[in-house]
Amino acid sequence: MNVVLDVRDLCTAFATRAGVVRAVDHVSLTVHAGEVLGLVGESGSGKSMTGYSIMGLVEPPGRVVGGSIVLDGREITSLSPGEMRALRGNRVAMIFQDPMMTLNPVLRIDTQMVEAVQAHDDVSHAIARDRARDALARVGIPSPDERLNAYPHQFSGGMRQRVAIAIALLNRPDLIIADEPTTALDVTIQGQILYEMQTLAQESGTALIWITHDLSVVAGLADRVAVMYAGRIVEEGGTADIIERPAHPYTRGLIDSVPSRNRRGERLRQIPGMTPALTALPEGCAFQDRCNRATAACAVAPPMTVARPPYEAQRVRCHHPLPDPTA
Amino acid sequence: MTLRASGDAPLVECRGVSKRFVRPLDLAARIANRFGGDMRDEVVHAVDRVDLAIDAGEVVGLVGESGCGKSTLGRLAVGLMEPSEGERRWRGTSLAGLPPAAARELQLKMQMIFQDPYASLNPRMRVVDIVGEAPVAHGLIRAHQQTEYVGLQLNRVGLDPTLMRRFPHQFSGGQRARIGIARALAVKPEFLVCDESVAALDVSIQAQVLNLFMDLKASLGLTYLFISHDLGVVRHVADRVVIMYLGRVVESGPAVDLFAAPNHPYTQALLAEAGSVEARKRTFVPIRGEIPSPLAPPSGCHFHPRCPHAMPRCRAEAPPLAPIGPGRMSACWLNEPDADPAAQ
């Protein structure tokens, strides 16, 4: 499998009145072709900001302040805005939580889709329209020929999200970053969208970064999972490893909080306290104040290490990783 | 839902309640009708002849997708809306035609906790007023006792009472949810309607708030109507589950039985779609079609266009909600003895 995206030590900082806040702090990620990477975290963990940083969509006062992003073997942090623009929607595309962020409400779907094709490809209007129709058909929109002439408000929420996905697919990108695309949708519609995305990733070999707070979505969809907390990746590994044998106490707490992991009617196991503000992170490990395994050693930020040597596929940022419960 | 274990009157009961939202014809349409046009009022049957009975101390989970009428039913149950049809009862006595003073007093017994902890708190009021206004207004406490009383309420939901002079924007989402709970509890209710009260919270905070709900149930003997689209949450907290689809109840029963063996095809589809952390990489099998518009619901059984077992009868006639087991009811023609799922 060839590497589509390689992110090393990415840092994105925001200048605020309370000082410089690192929303993304030395994040490293690798995504291979055809792979689905789940990026999991709670609000404020920096998971969306990681996606925006890769897309070059961070707006002032935010700024990518360090690290490298290599897409298809090419460093993209040093690209000019114009070069970045040529890349976005072409080699890498993003799907947002709210499809109305992607869609212009006053333009017909065909206008928007043809524009997206012709922005990157010198083709005739007729060919661009054909590609738009094929993309709509691929995401399961019935009678795509007629729907091309519709406006976004004539679609339901689930259908709008499909259109947004179709637009992301138009130029056959190597990487799609999906930022909570099913969170606002009903369960049955969410199932349909996940099904479409799963088939698409398998058929086209597109790499997918799926940003979500919902572990149950990731558990069914992703090949690998990276868990973020307070701007850092605290654990990453294969989906089964992360879900069945989490090594970081935060990952463990997150999985244990899910109601279906608890006995019905009993108290849910909960993580004490709340997510710290990024302006007031403790020195060292950001999770130490909520962690029952924390010791004096945690005042020094732990490096990303192999969780349980010699098994190298699961890495964790913790001085006191949990033992393997299944071993 | 008349099948209940206990013989006492239920704490809250809705009998055959309906809620219709009507948009009357505008002038142009009325003129068009004068000249032989055929324009009708736009009517949404948000809730269509639903029976709901909740026993004291019970937690009833109300599940459905957007637009199914679950929030409207919750608002009817708590009395925020008047039903277009049907009646509400509290401990067996009808709430219709009560003298205003008695109605107001009863209304305090029923409170609602809303979905959005950002929109349901007045941003210009301090927490002490948000939580303390109603008990003073209703004469539960005197104005000079407010600070002390609010302190007790905040303590009970796990908030630091020294923060009561703050405004809502100074709190996190989970803390705001707790303020909303403290506000509802401040008037000493017996019945709480929680409308998607944990939907906007992160998983770790959601667990804390769900635990708080269960602690409060144990310590105050509360009764809940727990409205949610999240089956995992409902499975965890509810004793009994009611499933709604497009304004009608399609299935109800004890949570354990219903989750173990769902009867209605819609319930089966919902459970199949509901993600689980246990699931490894799996193939998502989508249920067909969209949720129809409640403005123009399908004929007969509302679910038939998406149902894998739909028969001709389903298109023509709406199935009644009929008992299928101890405490369980389902509205599906497949449960009729002469049903033949093979007949298309």
PDB file of N, CA and C in Angstrom, chain B residues 293-329:
ATOM      1  N   SER B 293     -42.216  12.894   4.042  1.00  0.00           N
ATOM      2  CA  SER B 293     -42.624  14.157   4.651  1.00  0.00           C
ATOM      3  C   SER B 293     -43.891  13.951   5.465  1.00  0.00           C
ATOM      4  N   PRO B 294     -43.934  14.472   6.673  1.00  0.00           N
ATOM      5  CA  PRO B 294     -45.160  14.338   7.473  1.00  0.00           C
ATOM      6  C   PRO B 294     -46.327  15.126   6.871  1.00  0.00           C
ATOM      7  N   LEU B 295     -46.034  16.015   5.909  1.00  0.00           N
ATOM      8  CA  LEU B 295     -47.107  16.743   5.228  1.00  0.00           C
ATOM      9  C   LEU B 295     -47.920  15.808   4.346  1.00  0.00           C
ATOM     10  N   ALA B 296     -47.246  14.812   3.782  1.00  0.00           N
ATOM     11  CA  ALA B 296     -47.933  13.879   2.900  1.00  0.00           C
ATOM     12  C   ALA B 296     -47.502  12.466   3.262  1.00  0.00           C
ATOM     13  N   PRO B 297     -47.938  11.971   4.425  1.00  0.00           N
ATOM     14  CA  PRO B 297     -47.496  10.635   4.821  1.00  0.00           C
ATOM     15  C   PRO B 297     -48.077   9.584   3.889  1.00  0.00           C
ATOM     16  N   PRO B 298     -47.376   8.453   3.740  1.00  0.00           N
ATOM     17  CA  PRO B 298     -47.883   7.392   2.880  1.00  0.00           C
ATOM     18  C   PRO B 298     -49.214   6.858   3.411  1.00  0.00           C
ATOM     19  N   SER B 299     -49.990   6.258   2.514  1.00  0.00           N
ATOM     20  CA  SER B 299     -51.269   5.688   2.923  1.00  0.00           C
ATOM     21  C   SER B 299     -51.028   4.457   3.788  1.00  0.00           C
ATOM     22  N   GLY B 300     -52.062   4.014   4.462  1.00  0.00           N
ATOM     23  CA  GLY B 300     -51.981   2.786   5.241  1.00  0.00           C
ATOM     24  C   GLY B 300     -50.911   2.868   6.300  1.00  0.00           C
ATOM     25  N   CYS B 301     -50.084   1.830   6.397  1.00  0.00           N
ATOM     26  CA  CYS B 301     -48.965   1.850   7.334  1.00  0.00           C
ATOM     27  C   CYS B 301     -47.934   2.841   6.817  1.00  0.00           C
ATOM     28  N   HIS B 302     -47.550   3.814   7.644  1.00  0.00           N
ATOM     29  CA  HIS B 302     -46.626   4.849   7.189  1.00  0.00           C
ATOM     30  C   HIS B 302     -45.278   4.292   6.768  1.00  0.00           C
ATOM     31  N   PHE B 303     -44.951   3.115   7.240  1.00  0.00           N
ATOM     32  CA  PHE B 303     -43.611   2.589   6.980  1.00  0.00           C
ATOM     33  C   PHE B 303     -43.562   1.772   5.691  1.00  0.00           C
ATOM     34  N   HIS B 304     -44.714   1.510   5.048  1.00  0.00           N
ATOM     35  CA  HIS B 304     -44.697   0.522   3.969  1.00  0.00           C
ATOM     36  C   HIS B 304     -43.751   0.818   2.806  1.00  0.00           C
ATOM     37  N   PRO B 305     -43.522   2.110   2.418  1.00  0.00           N
ATOM     38  CA  PRO B 305     -42.617   2.289   1.274  1.00  0.00           C
ATOM     39  C   PRO B 305     -41.182   1.860   1.567  1.00  0.00           C
ATOM     40  N   ARG B 306     -40.807   1.784   2.842  1.00  0.00           N
ATOM     41  CA  ARG B 306     -39.427   1.406   3.164  1.00  0.00           C
ATOM     42  C   ARG B 306     -39.352  -0.002   3.707  1.00  0.00           C
ATOM     43  N   CYS B 307     -40.490  -0.648   3.846  1.00  0.00           N
ATOM     44  CA  CYS B 307     -40.530  -1.919   4.565  1.00  0.00           C
ATOM     45  C   CYS B 307     -40.205  -3.073   3.631  1.00  0.00           C
ATOM     46  N   PRO B 308     -39.299  -3.964   4.037  1.00  0.00           N
ATOM     47  CA  PRO B 308     -38.982  -5.096   3.171  1.00  0.00           C
ATOM     48  C   PRO B 308     -40.108  -6.127   3.084  1.00  0.00           C
ATOM     49  N   HIS B 309     -41.063  -6.094   4.020  1.00  0.00           N
ATOM     50  CA  HIS B 309     -42.116  -7.109   4.027  1.00  0.00           C
ATOM     51  C   HIS B 309     -43.464  -6.556   3.600  1.00  0.00           C
ATOM     52  N   ALA B 310     -43.501  -5.373   2.967  1.00  0.00           N
ATOM     53  CA  ALA B 310     -44.787  -4.723   2.711  1.00  0.00           C
ATOM     54  C   ALA B 310     -45.697  -5.590   1.840  1.00  0.00           C
ATOM     55  N   MET B 311     -46.973  -5.642   2.226  1.00  0.00           N
ATOM     56  CA  MET B 311     -47.986  -6.408   1.488  1.00  0.00           C
ATOM     57  C   MET B 311     -49.019  -5.412   0.959  1.00  0.00           C
ATOM     58  N   PRO B 312     -49.893  -5.852   0.050  1.00  0.00           N
ATOM     59  CA  PRO B 312     -50.905  -4.926  -0.461  1.00  0.00           C
ATOM     60  C   PRO B 312     -51.724  -4.296   0.661  1.00  0.00           C
ATOM     61  N   ARG B 313     -52.009  -5.091   1.686  1.00  0.00           N
ATOM     62  CA  ARG B 313     -52.832  -4.589   2.777  1.00  0.00           C
ATOM     63  C   ARG B 313     -52.179  -3.398   3.482  1.00  0.00           C
ATOM     64  N   CYS B 314     -50.825  -3.421   3.551  1.00  0.00           N
ATOM     65  CA  CYS B 314     -50.116  -2.347   4.251  1.00  0.00           C
ATOM     66  C   CYS B 314     -50.325  -1.004   3.561  1.00  0.00           C
ATOM     67  N   ARG B 315     -50.516  -1.045   2.232  1.00  0.00           N
ATOM     68  CA  ARG B 315     -50.721   0.208   1.508  1.00  0.00           C
ATOM     69  C   ARG B 315     -52.119   0.756   1.741  1.00  0.00           C
ATOM     70  N   ALA B 316     -53.057  -0.127   2.030  1.00  0.00           N
ATOM     71  CA  ALA B 316     -54.451   0.291   2.113  1.00  0.00           C
ATOM     72  C   ALA B 316     -54.869   0.665   3.527  1.00  0.00           C
ATOM     73  N   GLU B 317     -54.458  -0.121   4.499  1.00  0.00           N
ATOM     74  CA  GLU B 317     -54.991   0.031   5.848  1.00  0.00           C
ATOM     75  C   GLU B 317     -53.857   0.233   6.842  1.00  0.00           C
ATOM     76  N   ALA B 318     -54.063   1.117   7.787  1.00  0.00           N
ATOM     77  CA  ALA B 318     -53.067   1.282   8.844  1.00  0.00           C
ATOM     78  C   ALA B 318     -53.273   0.189   9.893  1.00  0.00           C
ATOM     79  N   PRO B 319     -52.221  -0.538  10.243  1.00  0.00           N
ATOM     80  CA  PRO B 319     -52.385  -1.590  11.245  1.00  0.00           C
ATOM     81  C   PRO B 319     -52.612  -1.001  12.634  1.00  0.00           C
ATOM     82  N   PRO B 320     -53.479  -1.608  13.432  1.00  0.00           N
ATOM     83  CA  PRO B 320     -53.675  -1.102  14.790  1.00  0.00           C
ATOM     84  C   PRO B 320     -52.537  -1.558  15.698  1.00  0.00           C
ATOM     85  N   LEU B 321     -52.344  -0.813  16.787  1.00  0.00           N
ATOM     86  CA  LEU B 321     -51.353  -1.198  17.782  1.00  0.00           C
ATOM     87  C   LEU B 321     -51.966  -2.322  18.606  1.00  0.00           C
ATOM     88  N   ALA B 322     -51.459  -3.535  18.442  1.00  0.00           N
ATOM     89  CA  ALA B 322     -52.101  -4.693  19.061  1.00  0.00           C
ATOM     90  C   ALA B 322     -51.120  -5.418  19.960  1.00  0.00           C
ATOM     91  N   PRO B 323     -51.623  -6.028  21.044  1.00  0.00           N
ATOM     92  CA  PRO B 323     -50.728  -6.745  21.943  1.00  0.00           C
ATOM     93  C   PRO B 323     -50.074  -7.928  21.250  1.00  0.00           C
ATOM     94  N   ILE B 324     -48.775  -8.135  21.501  1.00  0.00           N
ATOM     95  CA  ILE B 324     -48.074  -9.269  20.909  1.00  0.00           C
ATOM     96  C   ILE B 324     -47.372 -10.095  21.979  1.00  0.00           C
ATOM     97  N   GLY B 325     -47.496  -9.716  23.225  1.00  0.00           N
ATOM     98  CA  GLY B 325     -46.821 -10.456  24.281  1.00  0.00           C
ATOM     99  C   GLY B 325     -47.013  -9.699  25.568  1.00  0.00           C
ATOM    100  N   PRO B 326     -46.475 -10.218  26.678  1.00  0.00           N
ATOM    101  CA  PRO B 326     -46.673  -9.535  27.958  1.00  0.00           C
ATOM    102  C   PRO B 326     -46.120  -8.112  27.909  1.00  0.00           C
ATOM    103  N   GLY B 327     -46.995  -7.129  28.012  1.00  0.00           N
ATOM    104  CA  GLY B 327     -46.574  -5.736  28.034  1.00  0.00           C
ATOM    105  C   GLY B 327     -46.102  -5.208  26.704  1.00  0.00           C
ATOM    106  N   ARG B 328     -46.190  -6.013  25.670  1.00  0.00           N
ATOM    107  CA  ARG B 328     -45.650  -5.568  24.382  1.00  0.00           C
ATOM    108  C   ARG B 328     -46.758  -5.335  23.374  1.00  0.00           C
ATOM    109  N   MET B 329     -46.585  -4.264  22.572  1.00  0.00           N
ATOM    110  CA  MET B 329     -47.555  -3.976  21.527  1.00  0.00           C
ATOM    111  C   MET B 329     -46.795  -3.623  20.272  1.00  0.00           C
TER     112      MET B 329
END
